mmCIF file of C-alpha atoms in Angstrom:
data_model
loop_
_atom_site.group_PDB
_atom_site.id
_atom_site.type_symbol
_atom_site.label_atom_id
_atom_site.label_comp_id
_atom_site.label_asym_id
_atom_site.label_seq_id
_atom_site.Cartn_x
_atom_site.Cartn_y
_atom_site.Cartn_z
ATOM 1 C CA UNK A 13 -12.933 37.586 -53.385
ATOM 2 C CA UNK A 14 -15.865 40.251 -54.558
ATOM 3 C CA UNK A 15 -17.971 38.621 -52.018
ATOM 4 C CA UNK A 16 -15.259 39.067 -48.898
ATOM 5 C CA UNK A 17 -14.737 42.662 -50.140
ATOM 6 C CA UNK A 18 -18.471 43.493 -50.819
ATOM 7 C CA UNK A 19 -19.252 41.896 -47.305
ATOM 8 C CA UNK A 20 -16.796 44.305 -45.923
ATOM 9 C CA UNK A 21 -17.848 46.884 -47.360
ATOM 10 C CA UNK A 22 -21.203 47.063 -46.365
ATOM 11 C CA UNK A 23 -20.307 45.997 -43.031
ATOM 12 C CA UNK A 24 -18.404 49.478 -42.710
ATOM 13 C CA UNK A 25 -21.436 51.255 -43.578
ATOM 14 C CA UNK A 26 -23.179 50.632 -40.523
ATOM 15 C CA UNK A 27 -20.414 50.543 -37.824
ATOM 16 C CA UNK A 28 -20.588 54.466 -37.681
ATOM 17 C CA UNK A 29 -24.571 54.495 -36.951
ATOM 18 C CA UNK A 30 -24.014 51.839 -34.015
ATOM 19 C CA UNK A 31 -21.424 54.457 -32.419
ATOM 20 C CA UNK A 32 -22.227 56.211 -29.356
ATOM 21 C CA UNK A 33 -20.456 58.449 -27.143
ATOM 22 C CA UNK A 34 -19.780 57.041 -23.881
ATOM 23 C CA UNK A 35 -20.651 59.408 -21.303
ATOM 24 C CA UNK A 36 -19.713 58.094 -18.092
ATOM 25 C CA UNK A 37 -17.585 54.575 -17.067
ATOM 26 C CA UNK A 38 -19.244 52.749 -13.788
ATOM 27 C CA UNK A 39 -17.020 50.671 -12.154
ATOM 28 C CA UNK A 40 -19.415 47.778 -9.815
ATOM 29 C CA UNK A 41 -18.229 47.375 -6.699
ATOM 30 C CA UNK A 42 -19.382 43.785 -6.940
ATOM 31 C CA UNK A 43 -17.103 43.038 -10.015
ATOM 32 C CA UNK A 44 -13.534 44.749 -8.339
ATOM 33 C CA UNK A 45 -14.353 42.644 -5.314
ATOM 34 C CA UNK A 46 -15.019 39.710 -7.182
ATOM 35 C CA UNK A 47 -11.740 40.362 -8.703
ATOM 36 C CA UNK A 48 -9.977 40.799 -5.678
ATOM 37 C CA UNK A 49 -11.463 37.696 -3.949
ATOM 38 C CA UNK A 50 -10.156 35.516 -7.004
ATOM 39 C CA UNK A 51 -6.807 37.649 -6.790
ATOM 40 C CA UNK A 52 -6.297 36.482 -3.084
ATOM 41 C CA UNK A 53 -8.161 32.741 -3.640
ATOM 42 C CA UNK A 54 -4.818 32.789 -6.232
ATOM 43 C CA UNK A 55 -2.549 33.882 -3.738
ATOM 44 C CA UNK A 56 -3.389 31.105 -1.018
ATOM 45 C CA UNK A 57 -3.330 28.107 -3.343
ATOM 46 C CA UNK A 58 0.199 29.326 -4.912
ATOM 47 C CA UNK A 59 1.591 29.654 -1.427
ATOM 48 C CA UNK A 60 -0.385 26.176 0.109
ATOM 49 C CA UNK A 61 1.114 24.572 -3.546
ATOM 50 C CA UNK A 62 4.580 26.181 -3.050
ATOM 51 C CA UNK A 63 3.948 24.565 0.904
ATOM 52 C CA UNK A 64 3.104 21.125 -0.574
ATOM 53 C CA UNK A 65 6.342 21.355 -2.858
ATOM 54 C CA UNK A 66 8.893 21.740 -0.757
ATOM 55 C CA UNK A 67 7.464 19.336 2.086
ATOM 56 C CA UNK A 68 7.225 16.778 -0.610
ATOM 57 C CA UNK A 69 10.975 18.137 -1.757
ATOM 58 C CA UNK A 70 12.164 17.429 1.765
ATOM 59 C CA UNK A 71 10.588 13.898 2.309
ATOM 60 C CA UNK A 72 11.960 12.908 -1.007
ATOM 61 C CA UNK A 73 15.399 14.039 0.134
ATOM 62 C CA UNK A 74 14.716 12.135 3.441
ATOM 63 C CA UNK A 75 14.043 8.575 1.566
ATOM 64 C CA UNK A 76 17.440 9.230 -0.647
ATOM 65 C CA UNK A 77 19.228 9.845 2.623
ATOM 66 C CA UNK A 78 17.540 6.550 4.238
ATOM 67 C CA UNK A 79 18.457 4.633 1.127
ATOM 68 C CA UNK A 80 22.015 5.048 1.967
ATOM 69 C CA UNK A 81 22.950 7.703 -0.434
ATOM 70 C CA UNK A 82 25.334 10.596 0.350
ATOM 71 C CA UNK A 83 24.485 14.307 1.504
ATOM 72 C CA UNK A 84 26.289 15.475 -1.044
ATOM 73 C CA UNK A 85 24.372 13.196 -3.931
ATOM 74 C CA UNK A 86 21.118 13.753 -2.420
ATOM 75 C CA UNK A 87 21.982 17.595 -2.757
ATOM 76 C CA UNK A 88 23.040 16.993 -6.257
ATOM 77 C CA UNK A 89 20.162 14.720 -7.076
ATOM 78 C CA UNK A 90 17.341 17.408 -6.036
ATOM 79 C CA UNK A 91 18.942 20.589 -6.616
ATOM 80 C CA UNK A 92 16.434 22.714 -8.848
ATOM 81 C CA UNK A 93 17.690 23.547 -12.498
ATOM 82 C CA UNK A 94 19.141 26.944 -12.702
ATOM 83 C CA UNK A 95 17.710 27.353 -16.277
ATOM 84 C CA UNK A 96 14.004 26.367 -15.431
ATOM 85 C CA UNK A 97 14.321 28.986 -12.531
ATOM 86 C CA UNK A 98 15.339 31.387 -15.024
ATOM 87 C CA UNK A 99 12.572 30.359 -17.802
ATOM 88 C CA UNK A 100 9.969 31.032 -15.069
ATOM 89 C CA UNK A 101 11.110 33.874 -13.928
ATOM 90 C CA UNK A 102 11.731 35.655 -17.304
ATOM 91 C CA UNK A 103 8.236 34.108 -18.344
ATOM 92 C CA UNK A 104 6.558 36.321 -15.206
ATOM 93 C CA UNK A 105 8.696 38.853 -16.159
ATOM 94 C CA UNK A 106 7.511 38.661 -19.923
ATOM 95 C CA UNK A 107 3.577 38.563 -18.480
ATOM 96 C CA UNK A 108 3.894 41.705 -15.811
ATOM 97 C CA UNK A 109 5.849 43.681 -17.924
ATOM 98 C CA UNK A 110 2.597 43.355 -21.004
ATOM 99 C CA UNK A 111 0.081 43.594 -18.246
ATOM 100 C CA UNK A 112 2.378 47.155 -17.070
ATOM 101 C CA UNK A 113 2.520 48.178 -20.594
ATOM 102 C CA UNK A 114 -0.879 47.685 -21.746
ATOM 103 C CA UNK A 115 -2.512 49.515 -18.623
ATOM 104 C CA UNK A 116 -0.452 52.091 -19.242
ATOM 105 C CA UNK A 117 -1.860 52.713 -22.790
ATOM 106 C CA UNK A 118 -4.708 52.493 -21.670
ATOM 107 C CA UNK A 119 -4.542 55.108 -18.799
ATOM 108 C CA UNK A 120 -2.691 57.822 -21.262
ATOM 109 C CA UNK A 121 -5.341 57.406 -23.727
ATOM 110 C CA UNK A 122 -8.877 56.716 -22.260
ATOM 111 C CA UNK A 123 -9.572 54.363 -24.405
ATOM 112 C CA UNK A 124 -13.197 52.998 -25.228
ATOM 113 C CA UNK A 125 -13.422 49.405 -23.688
ATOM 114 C CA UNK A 126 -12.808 47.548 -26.718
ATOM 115 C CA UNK A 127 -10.107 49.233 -27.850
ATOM 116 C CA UNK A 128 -8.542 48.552 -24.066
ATOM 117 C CA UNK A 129 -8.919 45.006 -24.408
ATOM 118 C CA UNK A 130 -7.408 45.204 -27.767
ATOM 119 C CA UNK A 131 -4.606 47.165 -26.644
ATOM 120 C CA UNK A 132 -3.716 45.115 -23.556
ATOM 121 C CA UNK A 133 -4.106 41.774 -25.640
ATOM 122 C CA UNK A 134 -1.586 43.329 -28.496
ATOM 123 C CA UNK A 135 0.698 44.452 -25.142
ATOM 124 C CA UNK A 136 0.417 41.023 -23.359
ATOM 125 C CA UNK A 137 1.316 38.952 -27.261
ATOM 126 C CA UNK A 138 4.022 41.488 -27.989
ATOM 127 C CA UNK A 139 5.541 40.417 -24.384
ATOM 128 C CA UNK A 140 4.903 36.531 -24.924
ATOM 129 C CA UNK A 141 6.515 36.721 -28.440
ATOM 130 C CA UNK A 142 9.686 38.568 -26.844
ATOM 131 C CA UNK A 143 9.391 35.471 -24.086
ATOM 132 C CA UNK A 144 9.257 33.107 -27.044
ATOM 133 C CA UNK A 145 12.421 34.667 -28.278
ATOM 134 C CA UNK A 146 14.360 34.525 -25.424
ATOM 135 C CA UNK A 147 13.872 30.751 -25.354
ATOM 136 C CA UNK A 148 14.701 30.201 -28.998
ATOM 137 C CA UNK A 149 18.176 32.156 -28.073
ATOM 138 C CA UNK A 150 18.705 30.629 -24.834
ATOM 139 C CA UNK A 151 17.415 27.439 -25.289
ATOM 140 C CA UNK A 152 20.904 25.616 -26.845
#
């Protein structure tokens, strides 16, 4: 225990000799269009997968139909769950809302990079812990 605080201690002598004042922030335009690039590579594989799903949803239904089954049971039989509909979309919810939050701490304070990171990590767990609660309510 003397050694954790001792290490500590003399770890917090030298943090405030490696501090310097940051002048300027420089944004590269390579990095934001990297980002975007990856933003819209997301984009066109959710839509081609959302595509895929429901063409494979409809051929499915088509083979139940063929089998001899009812409309109305085929219906039944591949109608999404209302409650994993619900999951997902609080669980976006949960994620855009800590994403929202933590950008806006860091825009109203001007914080130093690490601190942002911190700040929209603590904003992004507070959001998944209220999405863990919801489930633990909702889930019976």
């Amino acid at each position: 225990m003397k050694k954790i605080l001792s290490v500590i201690s003399l770890a917090s002598l030298f943090t405030p000799a490696s501090a310097q004042a940051m002048t300027n922030t420089y944004v590269d335009r390579d990095q934001v269009a990297l980002g975007v690039t990856v933003l819209l590579v997301v984009l066109i594989l959710a839509f081609l997968l959302e595509l895929a799903r429901r063409y494979f949803r409809y051929r499915l239904r088509e083979k139940v139909l063929e089998s001899g089954a009812s409309e109305e049971l085929a219906t039944l039989l591949l109608q999404p769950d209302r409650r994993q509909n619900l999951q997902t979309c609080v669980k976006w919810l949960a994620i855009f809302v800590g994403i929202a939050v933590g950008s806006t701490i860091i825009a109203l304070t001007d914080l130093v990079p690490w601190a942002a990171l911190a700040a929209l990590s603590l904003s992004l767990a507070g959001s998944f812990a209220g999405y863990y609660f919801f489930l633990k309510k909702y889930s019976n």
